[in-house]
Short mmCIF file of C-alpha atoms in Angstrom, two decimals:
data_model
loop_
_atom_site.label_atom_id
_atom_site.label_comp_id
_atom_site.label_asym_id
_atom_site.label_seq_id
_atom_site.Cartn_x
_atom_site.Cartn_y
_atom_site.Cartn_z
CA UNK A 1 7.59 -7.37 292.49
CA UNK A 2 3.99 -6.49 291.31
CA UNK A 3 1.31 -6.36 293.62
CA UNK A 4 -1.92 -5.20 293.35
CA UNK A 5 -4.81 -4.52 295.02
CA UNK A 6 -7.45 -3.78 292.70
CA UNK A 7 -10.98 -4.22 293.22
CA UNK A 8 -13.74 -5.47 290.46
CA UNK A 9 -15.05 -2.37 291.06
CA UNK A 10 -12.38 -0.32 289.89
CA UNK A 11 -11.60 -2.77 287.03
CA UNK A 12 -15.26 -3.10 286.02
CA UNK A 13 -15.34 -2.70 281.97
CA UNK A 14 -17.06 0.07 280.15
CA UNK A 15 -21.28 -0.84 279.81
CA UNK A 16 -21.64 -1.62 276.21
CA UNK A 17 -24.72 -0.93 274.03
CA UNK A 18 -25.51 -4.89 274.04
CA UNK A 19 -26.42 -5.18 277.92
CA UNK A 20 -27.87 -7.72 278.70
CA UNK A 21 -31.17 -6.41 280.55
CA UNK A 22 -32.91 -10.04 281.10
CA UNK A 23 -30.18 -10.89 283.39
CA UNK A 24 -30.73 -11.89 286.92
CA UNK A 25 -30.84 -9.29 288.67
CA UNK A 26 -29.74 -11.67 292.18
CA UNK A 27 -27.08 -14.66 292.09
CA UNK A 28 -28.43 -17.99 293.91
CA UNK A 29 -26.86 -20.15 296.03
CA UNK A 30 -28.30 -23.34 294.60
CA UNK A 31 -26.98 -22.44 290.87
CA UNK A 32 -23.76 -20.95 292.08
CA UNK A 33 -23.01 -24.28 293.95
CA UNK A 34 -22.39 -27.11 291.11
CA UNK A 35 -20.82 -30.44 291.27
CA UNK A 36 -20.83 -30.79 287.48
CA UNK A 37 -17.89 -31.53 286.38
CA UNK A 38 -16.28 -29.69 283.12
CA UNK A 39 -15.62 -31.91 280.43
CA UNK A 40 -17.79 -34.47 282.45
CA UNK A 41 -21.58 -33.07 281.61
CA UNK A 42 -22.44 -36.62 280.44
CA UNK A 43 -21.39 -38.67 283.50
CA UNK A 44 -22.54 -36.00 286.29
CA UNK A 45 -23.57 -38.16 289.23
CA UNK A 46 -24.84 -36.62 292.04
CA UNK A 47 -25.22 -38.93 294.61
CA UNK A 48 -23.32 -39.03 297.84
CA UNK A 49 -19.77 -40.80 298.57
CA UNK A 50 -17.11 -40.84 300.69
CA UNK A 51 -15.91 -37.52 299.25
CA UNK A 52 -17.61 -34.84 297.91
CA UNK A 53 -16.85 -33.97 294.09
CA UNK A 54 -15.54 -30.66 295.75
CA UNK A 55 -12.99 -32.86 297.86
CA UNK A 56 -11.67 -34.80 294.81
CA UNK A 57 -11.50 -31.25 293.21
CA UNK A 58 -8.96 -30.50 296.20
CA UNK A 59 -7.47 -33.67 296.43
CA UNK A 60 -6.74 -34.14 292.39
CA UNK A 61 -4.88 -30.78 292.68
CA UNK A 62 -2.71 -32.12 295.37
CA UNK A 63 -1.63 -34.87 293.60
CA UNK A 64 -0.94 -33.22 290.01
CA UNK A 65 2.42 -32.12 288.50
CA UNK A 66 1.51 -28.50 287.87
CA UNK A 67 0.86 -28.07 291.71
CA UNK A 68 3.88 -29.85 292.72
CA UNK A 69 6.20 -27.87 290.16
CA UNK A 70 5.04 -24.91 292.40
CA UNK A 71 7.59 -26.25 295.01
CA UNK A 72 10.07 -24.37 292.49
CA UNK A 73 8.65 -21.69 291.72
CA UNK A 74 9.48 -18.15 293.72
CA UNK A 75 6.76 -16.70 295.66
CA UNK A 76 8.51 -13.49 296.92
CA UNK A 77 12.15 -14.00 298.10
CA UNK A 78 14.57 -15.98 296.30
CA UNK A 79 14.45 -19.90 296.75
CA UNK A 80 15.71 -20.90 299.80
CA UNK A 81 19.32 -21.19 300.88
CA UNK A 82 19.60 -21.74 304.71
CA UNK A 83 16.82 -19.85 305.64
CA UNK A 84 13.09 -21.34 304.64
CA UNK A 85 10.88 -18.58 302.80
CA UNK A 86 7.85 -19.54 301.08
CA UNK A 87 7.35 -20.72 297.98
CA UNK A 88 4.06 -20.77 295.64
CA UNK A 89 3.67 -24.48 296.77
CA UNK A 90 3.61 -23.73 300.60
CA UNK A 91 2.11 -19.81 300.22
CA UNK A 92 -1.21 -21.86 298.16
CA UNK A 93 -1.48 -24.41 300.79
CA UNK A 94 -1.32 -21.41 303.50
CA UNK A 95 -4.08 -19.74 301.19
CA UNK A 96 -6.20 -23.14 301.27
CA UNK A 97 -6.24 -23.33 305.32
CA UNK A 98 -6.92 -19.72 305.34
CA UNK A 99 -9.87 -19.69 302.70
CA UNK A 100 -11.06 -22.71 304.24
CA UNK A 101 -11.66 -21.11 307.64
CA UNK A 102 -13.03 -18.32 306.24
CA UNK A 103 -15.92 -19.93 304.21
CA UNK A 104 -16.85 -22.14 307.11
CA UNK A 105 -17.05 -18.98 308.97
CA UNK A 106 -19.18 -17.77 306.72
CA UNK A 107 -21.72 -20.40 305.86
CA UNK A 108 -22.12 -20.90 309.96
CA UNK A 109 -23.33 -17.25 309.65
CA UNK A 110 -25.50 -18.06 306.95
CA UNK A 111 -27.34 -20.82 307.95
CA UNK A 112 -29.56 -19.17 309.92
CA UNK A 113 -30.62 -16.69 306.96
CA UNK A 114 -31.45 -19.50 304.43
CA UNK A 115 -32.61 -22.24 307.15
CA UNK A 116 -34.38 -25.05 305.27
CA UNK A 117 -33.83 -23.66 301.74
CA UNK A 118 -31.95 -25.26 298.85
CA UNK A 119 -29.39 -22.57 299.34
CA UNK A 120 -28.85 -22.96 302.60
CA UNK A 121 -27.75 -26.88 301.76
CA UNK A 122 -25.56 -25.65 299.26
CA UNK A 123 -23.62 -23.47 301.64
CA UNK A 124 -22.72 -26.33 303.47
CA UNK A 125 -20.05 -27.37 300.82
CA UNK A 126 -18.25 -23.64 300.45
CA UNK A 127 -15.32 -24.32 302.05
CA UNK A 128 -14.92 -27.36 300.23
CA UNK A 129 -14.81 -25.42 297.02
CA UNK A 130 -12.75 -22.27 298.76
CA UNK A 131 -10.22 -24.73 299.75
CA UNK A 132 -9.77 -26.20 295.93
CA UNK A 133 -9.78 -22.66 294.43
CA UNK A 134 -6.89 -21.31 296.70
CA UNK A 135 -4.86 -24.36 295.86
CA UNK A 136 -5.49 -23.57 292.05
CA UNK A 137 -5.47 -19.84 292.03
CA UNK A 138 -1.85 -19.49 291.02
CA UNK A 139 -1.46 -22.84 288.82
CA UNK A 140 -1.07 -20.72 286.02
CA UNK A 141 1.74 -18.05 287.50
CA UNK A 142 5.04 -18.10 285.08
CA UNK A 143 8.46 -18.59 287.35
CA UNK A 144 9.97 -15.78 288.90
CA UNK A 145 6.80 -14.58 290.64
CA UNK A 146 4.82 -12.13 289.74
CA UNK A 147 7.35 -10.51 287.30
CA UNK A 148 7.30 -13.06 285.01
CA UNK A 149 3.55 -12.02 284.02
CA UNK A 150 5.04 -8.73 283.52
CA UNK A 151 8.08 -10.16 281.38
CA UNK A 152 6.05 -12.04 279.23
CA UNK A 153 3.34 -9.30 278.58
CA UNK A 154 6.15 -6.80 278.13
CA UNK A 155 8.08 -9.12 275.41
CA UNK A 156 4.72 -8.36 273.25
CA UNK A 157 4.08 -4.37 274.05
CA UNK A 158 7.68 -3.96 274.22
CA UNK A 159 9.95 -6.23 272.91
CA UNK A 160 10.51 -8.70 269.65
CA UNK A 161 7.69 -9.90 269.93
CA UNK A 162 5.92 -6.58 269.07
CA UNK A 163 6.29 -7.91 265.60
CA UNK A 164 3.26 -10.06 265.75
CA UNK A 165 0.82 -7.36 266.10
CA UNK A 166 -0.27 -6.85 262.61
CA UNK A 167 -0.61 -10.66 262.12
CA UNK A 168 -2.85 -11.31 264.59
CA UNK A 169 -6.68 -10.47 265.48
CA UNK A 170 -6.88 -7.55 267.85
CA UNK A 171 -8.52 -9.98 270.95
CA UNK A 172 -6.11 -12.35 270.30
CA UNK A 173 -3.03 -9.56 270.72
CA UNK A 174 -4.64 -8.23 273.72
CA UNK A 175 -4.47 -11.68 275.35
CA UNK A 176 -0.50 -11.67 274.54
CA UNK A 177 -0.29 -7.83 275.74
CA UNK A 178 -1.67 -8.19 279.08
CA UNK A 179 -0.64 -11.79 280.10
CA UNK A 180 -1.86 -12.76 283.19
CA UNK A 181 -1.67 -16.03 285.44
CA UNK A 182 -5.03 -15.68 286.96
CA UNK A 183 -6.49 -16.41 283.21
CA UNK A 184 -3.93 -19.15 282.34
CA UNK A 185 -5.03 -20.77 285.86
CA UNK A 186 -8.15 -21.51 283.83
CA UNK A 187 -7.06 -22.14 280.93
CA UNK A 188 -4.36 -24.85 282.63
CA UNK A 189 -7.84 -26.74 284.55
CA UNK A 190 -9.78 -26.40 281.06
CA UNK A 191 -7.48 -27.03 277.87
CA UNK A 192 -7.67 -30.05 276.39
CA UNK A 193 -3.74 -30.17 275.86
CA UNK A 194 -2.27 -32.20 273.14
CA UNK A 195 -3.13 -36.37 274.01
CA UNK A 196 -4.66 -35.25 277.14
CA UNK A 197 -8.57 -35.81 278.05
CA UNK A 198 -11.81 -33.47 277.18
CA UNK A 199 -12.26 -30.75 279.53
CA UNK A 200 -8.82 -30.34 281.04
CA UNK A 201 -8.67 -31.35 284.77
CA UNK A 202 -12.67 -32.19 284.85
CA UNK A 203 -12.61 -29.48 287.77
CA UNK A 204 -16.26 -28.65 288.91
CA UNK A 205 -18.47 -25.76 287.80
CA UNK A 206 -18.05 -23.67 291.01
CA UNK A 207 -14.39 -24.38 291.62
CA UNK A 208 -13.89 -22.98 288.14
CA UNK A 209 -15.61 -20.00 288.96
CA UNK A 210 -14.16 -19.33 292.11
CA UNK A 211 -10.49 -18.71 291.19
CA UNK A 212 -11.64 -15.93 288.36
CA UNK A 213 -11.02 -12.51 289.90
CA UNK A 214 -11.36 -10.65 286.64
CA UNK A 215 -14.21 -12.24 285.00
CA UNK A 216 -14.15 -10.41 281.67
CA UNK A 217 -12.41 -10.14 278.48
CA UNK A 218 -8.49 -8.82 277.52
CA UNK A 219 -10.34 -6.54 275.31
CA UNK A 220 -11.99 -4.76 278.40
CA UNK A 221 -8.90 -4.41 280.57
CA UNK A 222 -7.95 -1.07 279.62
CA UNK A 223 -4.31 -0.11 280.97
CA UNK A 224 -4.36 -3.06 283.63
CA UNK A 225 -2.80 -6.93 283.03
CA UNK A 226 -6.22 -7.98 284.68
CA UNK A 227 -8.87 -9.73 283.24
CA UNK A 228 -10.02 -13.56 283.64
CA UNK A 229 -9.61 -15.49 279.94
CA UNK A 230 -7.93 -16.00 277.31
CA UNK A 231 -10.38 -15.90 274.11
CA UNK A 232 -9.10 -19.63 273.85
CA UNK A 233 -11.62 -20.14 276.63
CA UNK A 234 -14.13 -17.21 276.09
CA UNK A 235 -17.32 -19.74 275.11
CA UNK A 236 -15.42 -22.50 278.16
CA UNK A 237 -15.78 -19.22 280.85
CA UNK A 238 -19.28 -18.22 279.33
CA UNK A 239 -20.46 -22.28 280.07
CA UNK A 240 -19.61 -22.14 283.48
CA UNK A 241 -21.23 -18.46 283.87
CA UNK A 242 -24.51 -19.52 282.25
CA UNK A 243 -24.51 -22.93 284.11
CA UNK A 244 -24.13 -21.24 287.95
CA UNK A 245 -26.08 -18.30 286.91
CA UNK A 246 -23.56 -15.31 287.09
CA UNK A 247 -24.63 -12.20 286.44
CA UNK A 248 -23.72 -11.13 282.75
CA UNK A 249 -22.89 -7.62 282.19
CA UNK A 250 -21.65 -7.45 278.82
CA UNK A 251 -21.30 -10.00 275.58
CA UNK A 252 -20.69 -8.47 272.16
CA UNK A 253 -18.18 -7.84 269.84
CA UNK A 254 -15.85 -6.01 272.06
CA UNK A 255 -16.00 -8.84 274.86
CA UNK A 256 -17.45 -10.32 277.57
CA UNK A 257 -18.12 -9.49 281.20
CA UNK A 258 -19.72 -11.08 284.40
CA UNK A 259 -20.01 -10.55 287.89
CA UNK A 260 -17.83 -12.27 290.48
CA UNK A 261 -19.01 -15.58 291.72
CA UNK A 262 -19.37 -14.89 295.28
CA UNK A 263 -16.62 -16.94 296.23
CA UNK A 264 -13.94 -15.12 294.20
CA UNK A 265 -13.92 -12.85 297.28
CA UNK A 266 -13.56 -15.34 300.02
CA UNK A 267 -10.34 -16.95 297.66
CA UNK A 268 -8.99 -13.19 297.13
CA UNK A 269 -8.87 -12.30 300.92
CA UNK A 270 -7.52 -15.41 302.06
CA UNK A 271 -4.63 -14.89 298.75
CA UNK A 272 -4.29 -11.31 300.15
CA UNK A 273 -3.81 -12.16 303.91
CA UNK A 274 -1.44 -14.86 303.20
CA UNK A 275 0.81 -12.94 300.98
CA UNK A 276 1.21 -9.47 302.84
CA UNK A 277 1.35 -11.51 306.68
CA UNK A 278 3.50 -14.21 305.42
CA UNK A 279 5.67 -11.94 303.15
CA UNK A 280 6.51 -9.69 306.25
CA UNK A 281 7.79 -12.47 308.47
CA UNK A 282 10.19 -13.91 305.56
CA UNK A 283 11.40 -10.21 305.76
CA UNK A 284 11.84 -10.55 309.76
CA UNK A 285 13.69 -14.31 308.85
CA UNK A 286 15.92 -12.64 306.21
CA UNK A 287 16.20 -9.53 308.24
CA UNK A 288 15.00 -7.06 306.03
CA UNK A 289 12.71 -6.24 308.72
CA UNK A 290 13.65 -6.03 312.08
CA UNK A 291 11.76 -7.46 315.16
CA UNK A 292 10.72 -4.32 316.89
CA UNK A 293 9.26 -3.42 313.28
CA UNK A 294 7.38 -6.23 313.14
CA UNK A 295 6.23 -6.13 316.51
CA UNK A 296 4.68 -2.99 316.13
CA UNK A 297 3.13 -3.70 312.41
CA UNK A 298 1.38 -6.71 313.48
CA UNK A 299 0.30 -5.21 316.95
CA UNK A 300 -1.40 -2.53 315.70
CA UNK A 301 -4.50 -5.08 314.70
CA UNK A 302 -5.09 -5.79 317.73
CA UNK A 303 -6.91 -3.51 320.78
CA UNK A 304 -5.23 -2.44 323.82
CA UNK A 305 -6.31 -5.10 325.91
CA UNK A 306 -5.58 -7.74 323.27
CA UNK A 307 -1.97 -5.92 322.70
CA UNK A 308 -1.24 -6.00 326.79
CA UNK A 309 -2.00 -10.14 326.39
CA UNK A 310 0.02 -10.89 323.43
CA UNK A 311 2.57 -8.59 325.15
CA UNK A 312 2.31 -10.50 327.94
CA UNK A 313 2.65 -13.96 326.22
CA UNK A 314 5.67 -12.78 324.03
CA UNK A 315 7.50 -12.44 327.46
CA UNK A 316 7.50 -16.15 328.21
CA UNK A 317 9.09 -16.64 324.58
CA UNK A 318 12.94 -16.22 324.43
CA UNK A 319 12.99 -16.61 320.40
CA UNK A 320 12.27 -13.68 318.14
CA UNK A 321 10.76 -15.81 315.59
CA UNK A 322 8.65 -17.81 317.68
CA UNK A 323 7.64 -14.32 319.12
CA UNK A 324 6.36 -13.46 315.43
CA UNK A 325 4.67 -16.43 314.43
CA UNK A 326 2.78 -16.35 317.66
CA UNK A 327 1.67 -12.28 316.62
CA UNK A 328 0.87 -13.75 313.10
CA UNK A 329 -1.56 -16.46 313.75
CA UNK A 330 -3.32 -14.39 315.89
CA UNK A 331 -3.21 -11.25 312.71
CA UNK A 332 -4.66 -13.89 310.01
CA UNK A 333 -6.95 -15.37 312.87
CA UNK A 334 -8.36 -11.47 313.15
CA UNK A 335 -8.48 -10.94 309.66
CA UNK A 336 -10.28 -13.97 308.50
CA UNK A 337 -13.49 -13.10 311.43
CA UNK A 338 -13.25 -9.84 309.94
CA UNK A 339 -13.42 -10.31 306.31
CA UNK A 340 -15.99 -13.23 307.09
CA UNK A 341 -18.33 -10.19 308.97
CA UNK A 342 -17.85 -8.39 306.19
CA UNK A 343 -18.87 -11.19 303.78
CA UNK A 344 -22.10 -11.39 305.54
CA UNK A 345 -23.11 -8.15 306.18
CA UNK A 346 -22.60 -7.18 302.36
CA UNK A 347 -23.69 -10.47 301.38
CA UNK A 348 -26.91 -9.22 299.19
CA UNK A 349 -24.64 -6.72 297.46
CA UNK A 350 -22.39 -9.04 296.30
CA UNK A 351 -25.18 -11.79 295.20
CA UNK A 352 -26.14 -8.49 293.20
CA UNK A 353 -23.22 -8.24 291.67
CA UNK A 354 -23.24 -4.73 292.92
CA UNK A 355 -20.53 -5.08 295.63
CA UNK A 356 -17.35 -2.31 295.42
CA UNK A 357 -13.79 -3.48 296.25
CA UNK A 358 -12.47 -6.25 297.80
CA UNK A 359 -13.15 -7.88 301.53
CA UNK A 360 -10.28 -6.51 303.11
CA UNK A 361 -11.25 -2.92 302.11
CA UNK A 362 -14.64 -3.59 304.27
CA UNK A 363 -13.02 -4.34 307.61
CA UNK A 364 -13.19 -2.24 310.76
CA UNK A 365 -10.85 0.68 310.48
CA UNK A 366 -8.52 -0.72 313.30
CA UNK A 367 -7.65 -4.06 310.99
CA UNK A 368 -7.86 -1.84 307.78
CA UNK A 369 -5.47 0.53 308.32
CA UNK A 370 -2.95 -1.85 310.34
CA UNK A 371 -3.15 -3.77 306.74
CA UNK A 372 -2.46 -0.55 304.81
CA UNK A 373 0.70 0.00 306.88
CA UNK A 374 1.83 -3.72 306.47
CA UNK A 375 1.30 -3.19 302.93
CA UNK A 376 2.99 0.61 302.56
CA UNK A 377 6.49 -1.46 304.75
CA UNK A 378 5.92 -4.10 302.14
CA UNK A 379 6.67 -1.66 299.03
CA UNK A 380 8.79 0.16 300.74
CA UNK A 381 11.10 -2.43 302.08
CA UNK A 382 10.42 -5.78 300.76
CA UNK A 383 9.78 -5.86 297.59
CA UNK A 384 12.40 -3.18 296.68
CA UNK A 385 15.17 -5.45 298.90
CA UNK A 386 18.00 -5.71 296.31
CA UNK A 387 17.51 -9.60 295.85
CA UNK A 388 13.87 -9.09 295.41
CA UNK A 389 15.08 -6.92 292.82
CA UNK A 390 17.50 -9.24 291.56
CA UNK A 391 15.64 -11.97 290.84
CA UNK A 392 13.15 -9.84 288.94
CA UNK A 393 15.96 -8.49 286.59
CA UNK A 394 17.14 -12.40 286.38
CA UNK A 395 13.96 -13.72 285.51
CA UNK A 396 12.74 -10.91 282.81
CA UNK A 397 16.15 -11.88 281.29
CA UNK A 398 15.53 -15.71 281.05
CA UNK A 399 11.78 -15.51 280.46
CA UNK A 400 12.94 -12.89 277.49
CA UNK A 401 15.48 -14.78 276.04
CA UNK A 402 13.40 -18.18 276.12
CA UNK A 403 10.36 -16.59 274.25
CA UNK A 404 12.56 -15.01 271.29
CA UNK A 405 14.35 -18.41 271.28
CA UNK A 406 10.60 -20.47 270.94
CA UNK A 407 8.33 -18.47 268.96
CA UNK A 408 11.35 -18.18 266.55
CA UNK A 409 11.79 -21.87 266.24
CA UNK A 410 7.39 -22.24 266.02
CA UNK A 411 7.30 -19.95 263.22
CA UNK A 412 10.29 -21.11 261.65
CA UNK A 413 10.04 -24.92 262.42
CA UNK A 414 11.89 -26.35 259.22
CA UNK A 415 15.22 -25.04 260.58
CA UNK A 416 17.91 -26.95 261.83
CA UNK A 417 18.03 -25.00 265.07
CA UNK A 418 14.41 -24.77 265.65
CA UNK A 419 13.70 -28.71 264.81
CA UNK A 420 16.43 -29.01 268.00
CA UNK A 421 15.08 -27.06 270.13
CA UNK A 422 10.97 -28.00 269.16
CA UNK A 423 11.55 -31.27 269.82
CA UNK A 424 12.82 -31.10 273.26
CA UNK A 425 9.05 -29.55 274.39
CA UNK A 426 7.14 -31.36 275.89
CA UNK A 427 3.87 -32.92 273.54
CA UNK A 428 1.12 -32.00 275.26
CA UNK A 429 1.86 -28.49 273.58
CA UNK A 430 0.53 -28.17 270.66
CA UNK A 431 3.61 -26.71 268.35
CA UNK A 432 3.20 -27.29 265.20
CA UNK A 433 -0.32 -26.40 265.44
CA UNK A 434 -1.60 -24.25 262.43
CA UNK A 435 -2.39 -21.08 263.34
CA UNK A 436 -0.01 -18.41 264.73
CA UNK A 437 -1.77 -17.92 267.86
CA UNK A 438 -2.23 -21.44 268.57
CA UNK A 439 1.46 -21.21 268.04
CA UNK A 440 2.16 -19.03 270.66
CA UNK A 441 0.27 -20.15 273.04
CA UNK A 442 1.54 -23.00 273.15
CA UNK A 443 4.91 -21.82 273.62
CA UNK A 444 3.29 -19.61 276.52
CA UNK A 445 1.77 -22.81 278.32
CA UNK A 446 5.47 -24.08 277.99
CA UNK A 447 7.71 -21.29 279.53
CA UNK A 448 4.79 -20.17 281.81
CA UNK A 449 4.96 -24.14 283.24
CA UNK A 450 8.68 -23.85 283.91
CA UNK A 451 9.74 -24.02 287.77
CA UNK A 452 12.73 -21.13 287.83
CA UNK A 453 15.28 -24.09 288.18
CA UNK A 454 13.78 -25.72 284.76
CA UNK A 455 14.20 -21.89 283.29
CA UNK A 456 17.46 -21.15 284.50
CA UNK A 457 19.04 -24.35 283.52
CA UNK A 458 17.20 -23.73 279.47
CA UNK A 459 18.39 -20.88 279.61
CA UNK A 460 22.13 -21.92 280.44
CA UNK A 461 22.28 -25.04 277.76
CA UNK A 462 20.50 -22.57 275.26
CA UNK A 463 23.54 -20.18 275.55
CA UNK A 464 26.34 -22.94 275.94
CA UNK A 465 27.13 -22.06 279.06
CA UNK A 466 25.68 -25.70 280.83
CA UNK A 467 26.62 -28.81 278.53
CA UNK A 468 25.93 -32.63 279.40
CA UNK A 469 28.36 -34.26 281.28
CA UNK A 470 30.74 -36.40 278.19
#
């Protein structure tokens, strides 16, 4: 399991020589809060309805396939069997609720900072936009969780498909080398895929923005799988940076690099609360993690006279897992007052673009270092558990095997075998396409769009071991 914690401070790109010094020096509000819609310039219309363009943003996303297909897709644990653990599905509706409630938090505290400004109108719509983002902010996450970022960028560094490195330019190869979901997110809401419409989704301005944690180029990663675009969409990111007014650090030959829009945080925290609160009470529902061990993890957020009352409540409640879900709402309700505090009071830093680390790492030291222990239980027992482990080995095997079987049969397409197999993709990927990257990318968009089921059962018929019923 790969998790990560890294701030856009400590993954901020090298300056380059070709800063760009007539920058804004602050971010606004009423730029950074756009209902233009991408693809969609022409027909903007800004007058009121029953829903908001941010509320279509959120309600379009409900109803697509890509967020239903997350239903099968693993979030931590392996899919469930009798016991319910979450999924990417339910963990990015979690994320929604919990980003949601944040950002309203937030703009309440704002208000009275930007009373009877533009900005302060445009906070009003925040959680609107929050809301969206977390439901898209892991649209673009291969199967088999977060390993199957690492499989795929590890097939190009490490395996057959090391090949390709002399054929292609060097952006282009670091795209392949340090694969990441939060950059084919946007590139799944932007691309106009084969027989599809202009401009992807038509997501707005803002909600774009607001699920790119790594806002700068594969070239500027370094050592790390993070960074926020594919060059695909380099000039697609750079429109919606220019448009809200993001803070441009970089833009030459060797990439590409912006500030955070201000929201990226709020979707982060709530991503980051969900995943280590909700990930330790699968553990106590598998038990991986027993209750005492949870008790004491999730009590340790709270002060003494808030520990005597949820002690005393948890006596009235007979079930164990009751007993934790009661000591988890109350966690994420602590953390989401705390990371919205620490929104506001660093609030000019980050329209600065000048803010280090992430939300959570800003919290009173009582909720900071309770999180640091969930986390350090989380390494130590969760994500190590032996079917954690198993499904990573599974899935790097499948995800493998698929991409040597694909980018074979793309570059190769007049074979018998490869015709077969081609024309059982789906067309809106663009196969045949031209150019090798095109190429591959395409075959990325296809295997990173697989639920594990979808990949397991390829993977079986590919090898003759599943056939057709005759």
């Amino acid at each position: 399991m790969t998790r990560t914690n890294s701030s856009p401070t400590e993954l901020k790109p090298p300056t380059g020589v070709n800063d760009l010094p007539q920058a804004p020096s602050r971010m606004e509000w009423r730029r950074l809060i756009c209902d233009k819609r991408f693809g969609l310039e022409d027909y903007h219309d800004s007058r009121p309805g029953t829903r908001s363009d941010f509320q279509r943003d959120f309600d379009r996303l409900v109803f697509s396939s890509p967020f239903r297909r997350l239903q099968n897709k693993t979030q931590v644990f392996p899919l469930p069997g009798s016991v319910f653990v979450h999924n990417r599905l339910t963990h990015s509706m979690e994320v929604a609720s919990v980003g949601r409630s944040m950002a309203n938090e937030i703009a309440l505290a704002l208000r009275p900072r930007y009373a009877g400004t533009p900005d302060g109108e445009a906070l009003e719509s925040i959680g609107e936009i929050v809301a969206a983002a977390c439901l898209a902010h892991d649209l673009g996450n291969p199967p088999f969780g977060h390993s199957g970022e690492t499989a795929i960028s590890t097939f190009f560094s490490e395996g057959e498909g090391a090949s390709l490195r002399d054929e292609l330019p060097a952006p282009q190869w670091a795209d392949l080398v340090h694969f990441e979901g939060n950059a084919n997110a946007f590139r799944l809401l932007t691309h106009q895929f084969h027989g599809r419409r202009h401009g992807g989704f038509a997501m707005t301005y803002s909600m774009l923005a607001s699920i790119v944690k790594y806002p700068f180029s594969s070239t500027l990663a370094g050592s790390r799988n993070k960074f926020g675009f594919f060059t695909s969409e380099r000039s697609t990111f750079c429109k919606v940076a220019t448009e809200l007014g993001l803070i441009c650090r970089r833009d030459d030959e060797e990439g590409v690099s912006y500030a955070r829009h201000p929201l990226v945080y709020i979707v982060e925290a709530a991503d980051d609360i969900c995943y280590e609160v909700m990930d330790i009470e699968d553990a106590h529902k598998l038990k991986i993690l027993s209750t005492a061990e949870v008790k004491e993890l999730m009590l340790g957020f709270f002060d003494e006279r808030r520990r005597a009352r949820c002690l005393e409540i948890m006596a009235t409640i007979s079930d164990p897992n009751e007993q934790i879900g009661y000591l988890r709402s109350g966690v994420i309700g602590a953390l989401v007052n705390r990371c919205a505090e620490a929104f506001v009071e660093h609030e000019d830093e980050i329209m600065r673009g000048e803010f280090a680390g992430q939300l959570l790492k800003h919290v009173p030291d009582r909720e900071r270092e309770a999180y640091a222990r969930c986390n350090a239980v989380s390494w130590d027992k969760i994500y190590r558990a032996p079917d954690v482990v198993n499904i990573e080995l599974a899935g790097n095997r499948i995800i493998t095997f698929l991409l040597e079987k694909l980018i074979h049969a793309v570059r190769n397409p007049q074979l018998n075998y490869s015709r077969l197999l081609l024309s059982q993709v789906p067309s809106q990927y663009d196969v045949h396409t031209p150019d090798l990257f095109g190429k591959v990318q395409a075959v990325l968009d296809h295997v990173s769009g697989m639920t594990d089921v979808y990949a397991l059962d390829l993977f079986r018929k590919l090898n003759g071991h599943s056939l057709p019923a005759v």
